[in-house]
CSV table of C-alpha atoms in Angstrom, one decimal:
chain,number,residue,atom,x,y,z
A,137,MET,CA,-2.2,-58.0,-34.0
A,138,ARG,CA,-3.6,-54.8,-36.2
A,139,LYS,CA,-6.1,-54.4,-32.9
A,140,LEU,CA,-3.2,-54.8,-30.5
A,141,THR,CA,-1.7,-51.9,-31.9
A,142,ALA,CA,-4.4,-49.9,-32.9
A,143,THR,CA,-5.1,-50.3,-28.8
A,144,LEU,CA,-1.3,-49.1,-27.9
A,145,ALA,CA,-1.8,-46.2,-30.2
A,146,THR,CA,-5.2,-45.2,-28.5
A,147,LEU,CA,-3.8,-45.7,-25.4
A,148,THR,CA,-0.6,-43.4,-26.0
A,149,LEU,CA,-2.6,-40.7,-27.2
A,150,ALA,CA,-5.1,-40.6,-24.2
A,151,GLY,CA,-1.5,-40.6,-22.2
A,152,LEU,CA,-0.1,-38.1,-23.7
A,153,GLY,CA,-3.4,-35.9,-23.6
A,154,ALA,CA,-3.5,-36.4,-19.7
A,155,LEU,CA,0.2,-34.8,-19.7
A,156,VAL,CA,0.1,-32.1,-21.6
A,157,PRO,CA,-2.7,-29.4,-20.9
A,158,ALA,CA,-5.3,-28.3,-23.7
A,159,ALA,CA,-4.2,-25.4,-25.4
A,160,SER,CA,-8.0,-23.7,-25.1
A,161,VAL,CA,-7.7,-23.7,-21.3
A,162,GLN,CA,-6.9,-20.2,-19.9
A,163,ALA,CA,-5.9,-18.7,-16.9
A,164,ALA,CA,-8.6,-17.2,-14.8
A,165,PRO,CA,-9.0,-13.4,-14.8
A,166,THR,CA,-7.7,-11.1,-13.0
A,167,ALA,CA,-9.7,-8.5,-11.1
A,168,ASN,CA,-9.5,-5.1,-12.8
A,169,CYS,CA,-10.7,-1.6,-11.9
A,170,ASP,CA,-14.4,-1.9,-12.4
A,171,ASP,CA,-14.5,-4.6,-10.5
A,172,ASN,CA,-12.8,-3.1,-7.6
A,173,TYR,CA,-15.1,-0.6,-7.7
A,174,GLU,CA,-18.0,-2.4,-7.2
A,175,GLU,CA,-16.3,-4.2,-4.4
A,176,ALA,CA,-15.4,-1.4,-3.0
A,177,LYS,CA,-17.2,0.5,0.1
A,178,SER,CA,-18.6,3.8,0.1
A,179,GLY,CA,-17.4,6.3,1.4
A,180,TYR,CA,-13.5,4.7,1.1
A,181,MET,CA,-10.6,5.4,-1.5
A,182,TYR,CA,-8.2,2.5,-2.4
A,183,ALA,CA,-4.5,2.8,-3.6
A,184,TYR,CA,-3.0,-0.3,-5.6
A,185,ARG,CA,0.9,-1.1,-6.4
A,186,LEU,CA,0.0,-2.1,-9.8
A,187,SER,CA,-1.9,-0.6,-12.9
A,188,TYR,CA,-5.3,-1.7,-13.3
A,189,CYS,CA,-6.2,-2.1,-9.7
A,190,GLU,CA,-4.4,-4.9,-8.8
A,191,SER,CA,-1.8,-5.9,-5.9
A,192,TYR,CA,-4.0,-4.0,-2.8
A,193,LEU,CA,-1.8,-1.9,-1.4
A,194,GLY,CA,-4.7,0.2,1.1
A,195,SER,CA,-7.7,1.5,2.2
A,196,SER,CA,-8.9,5.1,4.0
A,197,LYS,CA,-12.1,6.4,5.2
A,198,GLU,CA,-10.6,9.0,5.9
A,199,TRP,CA,-7.1,11.3,5.4
A,200,ASP,CA,-3.1,10.4,6.2
A,201,GLU,CA,-0.4,12.7,6.5
A,202,ASN,CA,1.8,10.2,6.5
A,203,TRP,CA,1.9,6.7,4.3
A,204,GLY,CA,5.5,6.0,5.3
A,205,ASN,CA,4.7,5.9,9.3
A,206,SER,CA,3.2,3.5,11.7
A,207,SER,CA,0.0,5.3,11.8
A,208,ARG,CA,-3.3,5.1,10.0
A,209,SER,CA,-4.3,3.6,6.8
A,210,PHE,CA,-1.4,3.6,5.0
A,211,GLN,CA,1.7,2.5,6.7
A,212,GLY,CA,5.6,1.6,6.2
A,213,ASP,CA,6.2,0.7,2.8
A,214,ASP,CA,3.1,1.7,0.9
A,215,ASP,CA,4.9,5.5,1.4
A,216,ASN,CA,5.9,6.1,-2.8
A,217,ARG,CA,4.1,3.3,-4.1
A,218,ALA,CA,0.2,3.7,-5.4
A,219,THR,CA,0.3,2.8,-9.2
A,220,SER,CA,-3.7,3.1,-9.4
A,221,ILE,CA,-6.2,4.3,-7.7
A,222,VAL,CA,-10.1,3.7,-6.7
A,223,ASN,CA,-12.3,6.6,-5.1
A,224,LYS,CA,-15.6,6.2,-3.7
A,225,THR,CA,-15.6,8.9,-1.1
A,226,GLY,CA,-18.5,10.7,-3.0
A,227,LYS,CA,-15.6,13.7,-2.5
A,228,TYR,CA,-12.5,14.9,-3.9
A,229,VAL,CA,-9.2,13.6,-2.7
A,230,ALA,CA,-5.9,15.2,-3.1
A,231,PHE,CA,-2.7,13.3,-2.8
A,232,TYR,CA,0.3,14.8,-2.1
A,233,ARG,CA,4.4,14.3,-3.3
A,234,LEU,CA,5.4,15.1,0.4
A,235,LYS,CA,4.1,13.7,4.0
A,236,ASP,CA,2.0,16.1,6.0
A,237,TYR,CA,0.2,17.2,2.4
A,238,LYS,CA,3.3,19.3,1.0
A,239,GLY,CA,5.5,18.7,-1.9
A,240,GLY,CA,2.7,19.8,-4.5
A,241,HIS,CA,-1.0,17.9,-5.0
A,242,ILE,CA,-2.9,16.3,-7.7
A,243,CYS,CA,-7.0,15.2,-7.2
A,244,ILE,CA,-9.2,12.6,-8.2
A,245,ALA,CA,-13.0,14.4,-8.9
A,246,SER,CA,-15.5,12.8,-7.2
A,247,GLY,CA,-17.4,11.4,-10.2
A,248,LYS,CA,-14.2,9.9,-11.2
A,249,LYS,CA,-14.6,6.2,-10.2
A,250,TYR,CA,-10.5,5.2,-10.3
A,251,VAL,CA,-7.6,6.2,-12.4
A,252,SER,CA,-6.1,2.6,-14.1
A,253,SER,CA,-2.7,3.4,-14.1
A,254,LEU,CA,-1.3,7.6,-13.4
A,255,LYS,CA,0.9,8.0,-16.5
A,256,SER,CA,3.7,10.8,-16.9
A,257,ASP,CA,1.2,13.2,-17.7
A,258,ASP,CA,-0.3,12.8,-13.8
A,259,VAL,CA,2.0,15.3,-12.6
A,260,PHE,CA,1.5,16.9,-9.1
A,261,SER,CA,1.1,20.4,-8.8
A,262,ASN,CA,5.1,21.2,-8.8
A,263,GLY,CA,5.8,19.2,-11.7
A,264,GLU,CA,6.5,16.0,-10.2
A,265,THR,CA,5.0,12.0,-11.7
A,266,ALA,CA,2.9,11.0,-9.6
A,267,ASP,CA,3.3,7.3,-10.0
A,268,ASN,CA,4.9,5.3,-7.2
A,269,ARG,CA,5.2,9.3,-5.5
A,270,ILE,CA,2.1,9.4,-3.1
A,271,SER,CA,3.2,10.0,0.2
A,272,SER,CA,-0.1,11.6,1.9
A,273,HIS,CA,-3.7,12.3,0.8
A,274,LYS,CA,-7.0,14.1,2.2
A,275,LYS,CA,-10.6,14.9,0.9
A,276,LEU,CA,-10.9,18.3,0.0
A,277,ALA,CA,-13.4,20.5,-1.3
A,278,SER,CA,-13.1,20.7,-5.5
A,279,ASP,CA,-12.2,24.6,-5.7
A,280,THR,CA,-9.1,24.4,-3.6
A,281,CYS,CA,-7.4,21.3,-6.1
A,282,SER,CA,-5.5,23.2,-9.4
A,283,LYS,CA,-4.4,19.9,-10.9
A,284,PHE,CA,-6.4,16.8,-11.4
A,285,MET,CA,-5.6,13.0,-12.8
A,286,ASP,CA,-7.0,12.3,-16.0
């Protein structure tokens, strides 16, 4: 009888182990800005909806004067959605508050790989916060930038 009780107890514990996942199992790590920079194509700028370069928004090798229209690399609801940026262009990239390169600008330097999260101190040259407010971008010379992302 003791053997039967011990066997049933062992089987019960084994069954519970199969039903309840082990506490040490962790979710797969998410991508981050370092990973995305390494995987990025040379000459491109990338934008992401969330901090830490998560939730890909779009990429561009050239310019885009209107992130909300239906042409170029950023389209439709991409306007006013960027929270993090990867820059593998080798150039300075200026981001603008409004379409057609208006409404103030903020730049990412050619040597800066990424901005993992636009913060409250990342403001356009007109004083407005840049997070979720980018509507156009273009590459330009460093001496034409007056405001840079942290």
